[in-house]
RNA sequence: GCGGGCGUAGUUCAAUGGUAGAACUCCAGCCUUCCAAGCUGGUCACACGGGUUCGAUUCCCGUCGCCCGCUCCA
């Protein structure tokens, strides 16, 4: 086997994807459209195999996960509840000097976090800036830190104009005075260079559309930016019809849409993309404690091979991380190419308790394939608030466990939970109301969310599979063989079938017969044209793991040759043995 | 959205103010008893739209797309 050559530049892969029919630019005959990609004959098989493998492992092989296939367009209120309507339309500013783009509501925060901000804070001296120092700063250090700041570009005029107003003023006002050519109209400075920011402009990260024939603001709806929300919105229907109870999960695969600022890196960041999401609902830790007496955490070093009754959210979260990593290994991504990135507490969304990114080392950098978040009961709570429908479940074991406690034990438990919640900055009253519900066997489930991108994974599999290797023929001529070493389980075409020669009718007929048999079980490819070696190489570029050739010996003893993509070795075996071998490799 | 670079067959590259050329690929035929062989023939391109010009693939403008950087990434 030759040395796998990593895809150094994405261009080579993009070119192969087009040449072999994996991925095309959307609407290419019209010049293409930025951020949208189509999957050709091989690409759609690859994606289909990814989806099927995911579904198999997440739904079919489990008894505690069921499926859902919801619409892309939902009631707009769902997006209000989820928070997307607000967070996906953040006003953005551009700096007129350095041209950087940033969220308008974060500029002060960014300033507070950087060197420029620190330097200005020092200069501000709690509202008692020294005018000499300010002037010195503008002529000195400020030139490096804030080349765009008005007071740096033009210190004499600006400092004269603001005069004594610098003293005794608040920090933001102080900075704004330095940032403005016109002290009457204060501007907010760019946190990067001190330059003038444009007025905040709205950015719409969700695609809008109109439902119904009348184009009226009341009819605005959105293409979903994630599939997860429909799972939460259908939570009650699924739980009442599926005979599942917490802990259990709802899985969904489907398209999502985000009006990305910058689609980049081939299909990696697309505006239309496909997600594979699981929302796995679990009991709140407090319920586990009532039922089991104690909550298992990672500190207990739990065995993660099979779920246990006493697992708290932390263990469930870790369990899903391990499950997902095992799946990536199974479909052919080596451990060495995967990175587990545990988000720092300050990076987490406010409702998230933990989030792990599973990242892959793409040619353009280590980037996220999947995020596994512990989202507490945030989502269901939001939908409960906005829809007015209760998202509480009734948990019989919990009610029975609570019934065994006497008044004193209940009070002690309530006190303990109230104290814990207070420690996390939550209201003690809420904690007591929550505990009262728990004693009735009721709670809003918490959720662990493994959310993966189909397109990103397809790209990772392509990058991982791509290899170039030198091949020397009998005459000593060396050429480069391009081969996609997909795991057979996700390879778009499993078996290619070739008659050794096409102008021998008996050979041809036998080959067609065998092709017909294999075709019923696997995605097969028929190729009768060109030299046999050429046909093998074509299949190498498509990533087809096996090629079966029917030759004259087949007519005599019924055996065929099976050629292995990776080793290029051949073995001769009967058709029955061939099927068995393929079964072993492909299922 | 901003700045820079780029845009010629499927791919990789030429040439040109006067109707675009090659290699490989692809297709067909012949040949061929296992790794891109050979022979013959064939298909396929100046991203799109304006402008200048007798004439534009070439010069100019705009749009779109791709790449790089900034930015965004619940």
XYZ file of C-alpha atoms (C1' of nucleotides) in Angstrom:
661
model
C 0.000 0.000 0.000
C 1.354 3.439 -0.880
C 1.645 6.360 1.437
C -1.593 8.265 1.748
C -1.122 11.824 0.582
C -3.195 14.267 2.571
C -5.162 16.768 0.552
C -2.817 19.682 0.834
C -4.957 22.037 -1.078
C -8.681 21.818 -1.212
C -8.587 22.672 -4.941
C -7.415 19.201 -5.875
C -10.328 17.665 -4.060
C -12.816 20.176 -5.465
C -11.620 19.255 -8.915
C -11.926 15.523 -8.260
C -15.387 16.007 -6.802
C -16.513 17.699 -9.967
C -14.738 15.303 -12.328
C -16.181 12.205 -10.724
C -19.607 13.562 -9.916
C -19.498 14.012 -6.162
C -20.199 17.698 -5.785
C -21.154 20.434 -8.240
C -21.734 24.096 -7.739
C -25.431 24.851 -7.535
C -26.909 26.491 -10.649
C -23.528 26.415 -12.303
C -24.892 27.100 -15.794
C -26.145 30.444 -14.484
C -22.823 31.345 -12.912
C -23.331 29.570 -9.615
C -24.743 30.839 -6.353
C -22.534 31.483 -3.376
C -22.931 29.050 -0.522
C -24.997 26.406 -2.301
C -23.758 23.046 -3.577
C -25.324 20.086 -5.330
C -24.411 16.457 -4.889
C -23.956 14.432 -8.061
C -24.419 10.699 -8.614
C -21.596 9.635 -6.309
C -22.079 12.448 -3.806
C -25.726 11.669 -3.195
C -24.888 8.007 -2.582
C -22.185 9.034 -0.137
C -24.564 11.302 1.744
C -27.248 8.689 1.719
C -24.827 6.182 3.266
C -23.856 8.695 5.938
C -27.483 9.316 6.822
C -28.317 5.631 6.876
C -25.354 4.754 9.041
C -26.252 7.522 11.474
C -29.895 6.500 11.587
C -28.959 2.884 12.054
C -26.680 3.643 14.969
C -28.799 6.346 16.610
C -32.334 5.024 16.073
C -32.646 1.496 14.735
C -30.071 -0.169 16.945
C -31.432 1.521 20.061
C -34.675 1.099 21.885
C -34.595 4.515 23.493
C -34.527 6.759 20.422
C -37.307 7.393 17.902
C -37.387 9.403 14.701
C -39.074 12.532 13.432
C -39.311 14.200 10.041
C -40.640 17.715 10.492
C -41.170 20.630 8.139
C -38.533 23.154 7.272
C -40.945 26.043 7.741
C -42.476 26.311 11.190
C -44.738 28.777 12.912
C -42.601 31.915 13.293
C -43.343 31.918 17.021
C -41.122 28.848 17.328
C -38.133 31.003 16.371
C -39.125 33.681 18.803
C -39.234 31.051 21.538
C -35.926 29.497 20.572
C -34.209 32.853 20.580
C -33.127 32.690 16.939
C -35.328 35.563 15.873
C -33.475 37.842 18.264
C -29.949 36.494 18.095
C -30.000 35.874 14.366
C -30.755 39.466 13.499
C -28.039 41.246 15.392
C -27.255 44.706 14.117
C -23.696 44.863 12.796
C -21.249 47.730 12.457
C -18.337 48.201 10.127
C -15.319 50.308 11.005
C -14.771 53.064 8.486
C -11.016 52.966 9.073
C -10.032 49.310 9.337
C -13.162 47.895 7.635
C -13.743 45.243 10.245
C -17.237 43.937 10.840
C -18.600 43.255 14.296
C -21.784 42.914 16.293
C -22.919 46.350 17.397
C -23.821 45.130 20.880
C -20.396 43.651 21.468
C -18.096 46.523 20.617
C -17.761 47.813 24.166
C -17.230 44.331 25.436
C -14.513 43.764 22.861
C -12.832 47.001 23.868
C -12.960 45.944 27.500
C -11.115 42.750 26.601
C -8.235 44.116 24.556
C -5.059 46.089 24.941
C -6.521 49.291 23.569
C -9.286 49.113 26.138
C -6.831 48.493 28.953
C -4.703 51.409 27.878
C -7.704 53.733 27.662
C -8.927 52.587 31.066
C -5.583 53.491 32.527
C -5.732 56.875 30.825
C -9.268 57.450 32.067
C -7.999 57.007 35.644
C -11.477 56.606 37.136
C -12.776 59.775 35.596
C -9.739 61.845 36.496
C -7.680 61.887 33.312
C -4.672 64.119 33.220
C -4.840 66.260 30.065
C -1.072 66.159 29.612
C -1.038 62.393 29.758
C -3.928 62.177 27.324
C -2.082 64.366 24.880
C 1.097 62.336 25.348
C -0.824 59.136 24.787
C -2.385 60.444 21.591
C 1.017 61.381 20.248
C 2.705 58.239 21.470
C 1.257 54.892 22.499
C -2.111 55.681 20.929
C -0.547 55.818 17.481
C 0.182 52.122 17.699
C -2.947 51.010 19.498
C -5.575 53.214 17.914
C -4.418 54.584 14.570
C -8.020 55.268 13.595
C -8.989 57.241 16.704
C -9.833 60.871 15.961
C -7.741 62.128 18.869
C -4.754 60.205 17.567
C -5.137 61.238 13.953
C -5.680 64.860 14.857
C -4.795 65.383 18.528
C -4.617 69.174 18.641
C -8.052 69.851 17.150
C -9.867 67.046 18.938
C -8.350 67.710 22.356
C -9.001 71.413 22.007
C -12.613 70.784 21.027
C -13.396 68.560 23.979
C -11.482 70.813 26.340
C -12.316 70.189 29.968
C -15.130 67.773 29.225
C -12.785 64.796 29.629
C -12.638 65.271 33.372
C -15.238 63.595 35.568
C -16.963 61.798 32.754
C -17.753 58.095 32.522
C -15.416 55.771 30.640
C -17.600 55.280 27.571
C -18.231 58.964 27.219
C -14.535 59.665 27.696
C -13.637 57.254 24.896
C -16.371 58.596 22.639
C -15.091 62.136 23.089
C -11.640 61.024 21.948
C -13.175 59.155 19.031
C -15.123 62.034 17.571
C -14.055 64.781 15.251
C -17.215 66.532 16.303
C -17.731 66.532 20.087
C -21.394 67.366 19.609
C -22.034 64.067 17.839
C -20.325 61.351 19.827
C -19.333 58.213 17.959
C -18.587 54.778 19.189
C -15.008 53.823 18.358
C -13.885 50.639 16.684
C -12.428 48.365 19.362
C -9.682 47.336 16.936
C -8.302 50.631 15.699
C -10.363 53.375 17.312
C -11.885 54.365 13.978
C -15.428 55.509 13.423
C -18.074 52.801 13.229
C -20.958 52.896 10.794
C -24.504 52.984 12.075
C -25.616 49.495 13.121
C -27.217 47.717 10.180
C -29.525 44.728 10.582
C -28.176 41.349 9.530
C -30.617 38.590 8.801
C -29.089 35.242 9.420
C -32.373 33.402 8.893
C -33.893 33.161 5.427
C -37.273 34.854 5.266
C -40.141 33.768 3.129
C -43.838 34.447 2.771
C -46.476 31.848 3.530
C -49.573 32.317 1.428
C -50.066 34.352 -1.717
C -50.200 37.757 -0.087
C -46.899 39.442 0.552
C -47.689 40.897 3.935
C -45.434 41.294 6.979
C -47.950 39.206 8.917
C -47.195 36.279 6.597
C -43.442 36.238 7.102
C -42.001 32.852 7.975
C -38.469 31.491 8.165
C -36.544 28.564 6.804
C -35.308 26.699 9.861
C -31.715 27.449 10.927
C -31.593 24.128 12.769
C -33.704 20.991 12.869
C -33.684 20.817 16.666
C -36.557 23.190 17.335
C -39.123 21.047 15.581
C -38.115 18.187 17.869
C -38.877 20.340 20.897
C -42.073 21.601 19.304
C -43.264 18.022 18.689
C -42.001 16.720 22.013
C -45.475 16.263 23.500
C -46.847 14.453 20.451
C -43.911 12.096 20.277
C -43.910 11.233 23.964
C -47.628 10.507 23.986
C -47.522 8.315 20.887
C -44.183 6.513 20.997
C -44.550 4.691 24.337
C -41.230 6.166 25.374
C -40.446 7.766 28.684
C -37.504 9.788 29.963
C -34.688 9.049 29.362
C -35.264 8.770 25.630
C -34.370 10.620 22.481
C -35.843 11.989 19.267
C -33.655 11.981 16.167
C -34.031 13.903 12.961
C -32.131 14.348 9.725
C -32.934 17.247 7.476
C -32.033 20.444 5.716
C -31.377 23.684 7.536
C -30.638 27.143 6.232
C -28.464 29.948 7.482
C -27.720 33.133 5.668
C -24.028 32.908 6.531
C -21.991 36.070 6.312
C -19.193 34.248 4.529
C -19.723 30.838 2.990
C -16.206 29.451 2.595
C -14.094 26.363 2.223
C -16.040 24.444 -0.405
C -19.094 22.869 1.204
C -17.881 23.403 4.766
C -19.928 26.490 5.436
C -22.943 26.396 3.165
C -26.136 28.384 3.361
C -28.248 25.305 2.786
C -27.002 22.278 4.654
C -28.130 19.073 6.240
C -28.105 18.206 9.908
C -28.357 14.993 11.863
C -29.603 15.888 15.310
C -30.563 13.969 18.387
C -32.329 15.512 21.336
C -31.884 13.079 24.173
C -34.165 13.889 27.092
C -33.005 13.078 30.580
C -34.199 13.557 34.137
C -32.929 16.601 36.009
C -30.192 15.612 38.444
C -32.486 16.433 41.355
C -34.935 13.773 40.154
C -32.106 11.236 39.879
C -31.131 12.038 43.424
C -34.651 11.405 44.697
C -34.942 8.140 42.782
C -31.454 6.720 43.227
C -30.342 8.493 46.364
C -27.237 9.751 44.655
C -26.296 11.189 41.266
C -23.449 9.550 39.371
C -20.993 12.100 37.993
C -17.784 11.851 36.018
C -15.927 11.872 39.325
C -17.319 8.365 39.851
C -15.486 7.230 36.731
C -18.608 5.460 35.448
C -18.652 2.608 32.955
C -20.038 4.274 29.824
C -20.820 1.125 27.865
C -24.503 1.056 28.794
C -26.782 3.741 30.291
C -27.518 3.487 34.004
C -30.449 4.724 36.056
C -28.282 6.877 38.323
C -26.484 8.866 35.616
C -26.622 12.617 35.984
C -26.448 15.004 33.036
C -22.672 15.053 33.121
C -22.400 11.327 32.615
C -25.059 11.294 29.904
C -23.193 14.041 28.122
C -19.923 12.156 28.272
C -21.729 8.977 27.193
C -22.968 10.659 24.027
C -19.550 12.098 23.288
C -18.122 8.581 23.440
C -20.962 7.145 21.367
C -20.441 9.712 18.687
C -16.679 9.290 18.582
C -17.129 5.541 18.221
C -19.412 6.129 15.262
C -16.905 8.397 13.539
C -14.281 5.716 13.960
C -16.640 3.119 12.544
C -17.240 5.050 9.355
C -13.552 5.499 8.780
C -12.279 8.666 10.430
C -9.132 7.765 12.352
C -8.800 8.923 15.941
C -5.738 10.915 15.032
C -7.789 13.124 12.690
C -10.433 13.901 15.314
C -10.181 16.473 18.055
C -12.402 16.734 21.101
C -12.749 20.335 22.042
C -14.388 21.009 25.390
C -15.682 24.556 25.351
C -14.496 26.795 28.133
C -17.198 27.931 30.555
C -16.992 31.496 29.190
C -17.536 30.269 25.623
C -20.742 28.459 26.504
C -24.126 29.832 25.585
C -25.901 31.022 28.696
C -28.227 28.028 28.839
C -25.565 25.407 28.116
C -23.859 23.510 30.898
C -21.238 21.912 28.698
C -20.468 21.623 25.026
C -17.971 19.451 23.243
C -17.075 20.004 19.627
C -15.912 17.023 17.659
C -13.512 18.521 15.177
C -11.731 17.188 12.141
C -8.365 18.306 10.818
C -9.466 19.693 7.450
C -6.851 20.968 4.980
C -8.034 24.489 5.832
C -7.826 23.963 9.581
C -9.266 22.005 12.450
C -13.005 22.592 12.231
C -16.207 21.408 13.838
C -18.086 18.360 12.588
C -20.445 18.010 15.491
C -21.373 19.775 18.699
C -22.598 17.824 21.686
C -24.270 20.195 24.097
C -25.855 19.743 27.473
C -28.640 22.276 27.122
C -30.415 21.813 30.464
C -34.179 22.361 30.213
C -33.758 25.643 28.370
C -35.441 24.706 25.082
C -38.518 22.974 26.427
C -38.932 25.713 29.015
C -38.825 28.354 26.312
C -41.462 26.541 24.271
C -43.587 26.085 27.353
C -43.445 29.819 28.029
C -44.217 30.844 24.491
C -46.812 28.220 23.587
C -48.572 28.066 26.916
C -48.467 24.251 26.728
C -46.863 22.430 29.603
C -43.742 20.498 28.665
C -43.649 18.642 31.953
C -43.566 14.896 31.959
C -44.942 12.657 34.648
C -42.412 10.230 36.086
C -43.940 7.440 38.123
C -40.712 6.151 39.741
C -39.962 9.711 40.807
C -43.347 10.154 42.425
C -43.013 6.845 44.259
C -39.532 7.741 45.455
C -40.700 11.131 46.699
C -43.653 9.554 48.493
C -41.279 7.586 50.683
C -39.806 10.781 52.140
C -41.219 12.234 55.327
C -41.881 15.932 55.785
C -38.498 16.621 57.324
C -36.616 14.873 54.539
C -38.612 16.780 51.947
C -37.886 20.088 53.614
C -34.210 19.219 53.848
C -34.121 18.281 50.184
C -35.863 21.523 49.193
C -33.386 23.537 51.263
C -30.479 21.766 49.682
C -31.727 22.339 46.120
C -32.509 25.987 46.867
C -28.958 26.464 48.108
C -27.489 24.779 45.042
C -29.565 26.865 42.679
C -28.661 30.023 44.523
C -25.042 29.065 44.038
C -25.669 29.048 40.291
C -27.353 32.443 40.487
C -30.898 31.136 40.220
C -33.823 32.113 42.370
C -34.556 30.120 45.511
C -38.291 30.529 44.919
C -37.944 28.894 41.516
C -35.987 26.097 43.127
C -38.711 25.461 45.673
C -41.430 25.476 43.011
C -39.334 23.026 40.995
C -38.888 20.731 43.988
C -42.617 20.825 44.748
C -43.254 19.609 41.188
C -40.608 16.916 41.582
C -42.425 15.577 44.621
C -45.494 15.180 42.368
C -43.351 13.321 39.846
C -43.285 16.219 37.395
C -40.470 18.083 35.679
C -39.394 19.508 32.349
C -36.782 17.119 30.934
C -33.242 18.258 30.396
C -31.592 17.508 27.101
C -28.295 16.392 25.619
C -27.944 17.432 21.989
C -25.498 15.748 19.615
C -25.812 17.782 16.429
C -23.788 16.813 13.364
C -23.476 18.205 9.854
C -23.958 15.746 7.013
C -22.189 17.919 4.457
C -19.269 18.638 6.727
C -18.900 14.974 7.412
C -19.082 14.122 3.713
C -16.303 16.648 3.141
C -14.239 15.222 5.992
C -14.679 11.712 4.618
C -13.586 12.885 1.180
C -10.530 14.670 2.606
C -9.669 11.665 4.724
C -10.137 9.227 1.858
C -8.081 11.119 -0.707
C -4.707 9.608 -1.459
C -2.171 9.816 -4.240
C 0.357 7.087 -4.652
C 3.026 6.229 -7.194
C 2.389 3.075 -9.173
C 5.062 1.494 -11.333
C 3.950 -0.711 -14.202
C 5.664 -3.714 -15.812
C 7.642 -1.487 -18.116
C 9.008 0.481 -15.200
C 6.884 3.530 -15.906
C 5.728 5.304 -12.765
C 2.405 7.079 -12.577
C 0.307 8.593 -9.831
C -2.744 6.680 -8.769
C -5.503 8.752 -7.197
C -7.648 6.723 -4.859
C -10.406 7.489 -2.406
C -9.998 5.098 0.484
C -13.503 5.280 1.866
C -14.538 2.805 4.445
C -16.488 0.210 2.427
C -19.534 0.940 4.584
C -19.873 4.493 3.341
C -18.384 4.127 -0.146
C -20.894 5.352 -2.756
C -20.413 2.343 -5.014
C -19.673 -0.957 -3.316
C -18.857 -3.233 -6.210
C -17.975 -2.702 -9.852
C -18.532 -5.537 -12.275
C -16.473 -5.906 -15.456
C -16.492 -8.405 -18.261
C -12.829 -8.848 -19.047
C -13.687 -8.203 -22.698
C -16.912 -6.948 -24.115
C -16.678 -8.472 -27.574
C -17.036 -12.022 -26.336
C -20.809 -12.622 -26.021
C -20.586 -15.538 -23.586
C -18.322 -13.555 -21.246
C -20.557 -10.545 -21.506
C -23.714 -12.539 -20.753
C -22.156 -14.198 -17.710
C -20.981 -10.850 -16.401
C -24.447 -9.360 -16.823
C -25.898 -12.274 -14.921
C -23.542 -11.810 -11.964
C -24.049 -8.048 -12.057
C -27.787 -8.585 -11.815
C -27.353 -10.742 -8.733
C -25.043 -8.326 -6.924
C -27.145 -5.318 -7.863
C -30.042 -6.578 -5.788
C -27.957 -6.300 -2.632
C -25.479 -3.486 -3.147
C -24.993 -0.359 -5.156
C -23.082 -1.721 -8.148
C -21.456 -0.177 -11.175
C -21.198 -1.777 -14.584
C -18.278 -0.914 -16.826
C -17.452 -2.659 -20.058
C -15.431 -0.039 -21.896
C -11.686 0.394 -22.148
C -8.806 -1.653 -20.890
C -9.353 -3.452 -17.628
C -6.684 -1.398 -15.864
C -8.394 1.803 -16.848
C -11.643 0.527 -15.405
C -9.924 -0.283 -12.121
C -8.430 3.168 -11.925
C -11.724 4.835 -12.619
C -13.172 2.960 -9.684
C -10.214 4.002 -7.519
C -11.145 7.644 -8.026
C -14.751 6.876 -7.162
C -13.625 5.079 -4.009
C -15.235 1.771 -4.965
C -13.750 -0.822 -2.610
C -14.276 -3.911 -4.766
C -14.102 -4.781 -8.451
C -15.280 -8.095 -9.791
C -13.998 -9.261 -13.158
C -15.564 -12.061 -15.161
C -13.044 -13.845 -17.356
C -12.806 -17.072 -19.345
C -12.183 -19.158 -16.279
C -15.533 -17.965 -14.922
C -17.196 -19.786 -17.807
C -15.414 -22.966 -16.857
C -15.625 -23.086 -13.057
C -17.876 -20.209 -12.040
C -15.155 -18.299 -10.184
C -14.488 -14.604 -10.563
C -11.634 -12.343 -9.544
C -12.162 -9.838 -6.745
C -9.825 -6.871 -6.839
C -9.202 -4.875 -3.664
C -9.030 -1.107 -4.035
C -6.407 -0.491 -1.386
C -3.955 -3.290 -2.063
C -4.771 -3.743 -5.783
C -4.455 -7.457 -5.025
C -6.774 -9.956 -6.621
C -8.245 -13.164 -5.380
C -10.248 -15.751 -7.216
C -13.400 -17.074 -5.604
C -16.829 -18.493 -6.368
C -19.816 -16.199 -6.680
C -21.263 -17.641 -3.467
C -18.014 -16.984 -1.614
C -17.927 -13.508 -3.154
C -21.340 -12.646 -1.734
C -20.308 -13.869 1.668
C -17.135 -11.836 1.569
C -18.977 -8.717 0.482
C -21.511 -9.233 3.262
C -18.691 -9.348 5.777
C -17.103 -6.168 4.504
C -20.183 -4.111 3.816
C -22.604 -4.763 6.630
C -20.383 43.321 3.817
C -14.895 45.234 3.073
C -9.816 44.605 0.812
C -6.607 41.736 -2.563
C -6.003 37.907 -6.421
C -8.314 34.983 -10.224
C -12.073 33.432 -14.211
C -10.228 29.817 -21.833
C -13.153 22.241 -23.056
C -14.640 17.685 -17.599
C -9.260 18.552 -15.832
C -4.369 20.917 -16.446
C -2.365 24.514 -19.499
C -1.519 27.646 -24.373
C -2.335 31.612 -27.893
C -4.776 36.011 -29.852
C -7.970 43.290 -31.317
C -9.585 39.428 -37.072
C -14.180 33.386 -35.735
C -9.321 29.615 -30.057
C -4.763 25.037 -29.754
C -2.777 20.883 -26.948
C -2.408 16.900 -23.386
C -5.181 13.923 -20.381
C -10.379 12.709 -19.621
C -14.924 11.362 -22.025
C -17.809 8.860 -26.212
C -17.869 5.316 -30.560
C -15.363 1.485 -33.362
C -11.262 -1.992 -33.919
C -7.936 -4.672 -31.025
C -6.996 -6.696 -26.278
C -6.960 -13.198 -21.384
C -6.276 -8.335 -15.454
C -4.051 -2.325 -13.523
C -5.034 4.735 -16.964
C -1.578 -0.026 -23.442
C -2.334 0.624 -29.040
C -4.924 2.317 -33.652
C -9.075 5.171 -35.958
C -12.825 8.589 -35.459
C -15.764 11.960 -32.466
C -17.967 15.439 -28.588
C -16.770 19.506 -25.513
C -14.486 26.053 -23.714
C -13.228 32.078 -24.027
C -18.355 32.980 -16.570
C -22.482 36.606 -17.629
C -24.118 41.577 -19.259
C -22.955 46.238 -21.149
C -19.348 49.708 -23.547
C -15.254 51.144 -27.036
C -14.296 49.206 -32.103
C -15.519 47.753 -38.890
C -14.511 43.593 -35.630
C -13.612 42.009 -28.423
C -11.933 35.781 -25.671
C -8.279 39.861 -25.712
C -9.223 46.822 -23.910
C -12.882 49.403 -20.328
C -17.204 49.158 -16.843
C -20.687 46.297 -14.130
C -22.568 41.574 -12.282
C -21.730 36.610 -10.776
C -18.488 32.912 -9.085
C -13.823 30.891 -6.974
C -9.362 31.602 -3.790
C -6.836 34.476 0.344
C -7.396 37.947 4.497
C -10.964 40.651 7.862
C -15.632 39.391 9.957
C -19.603 35.926 11.332
C -20.249 30.877 12.978
C -26.780 30.290 18.508
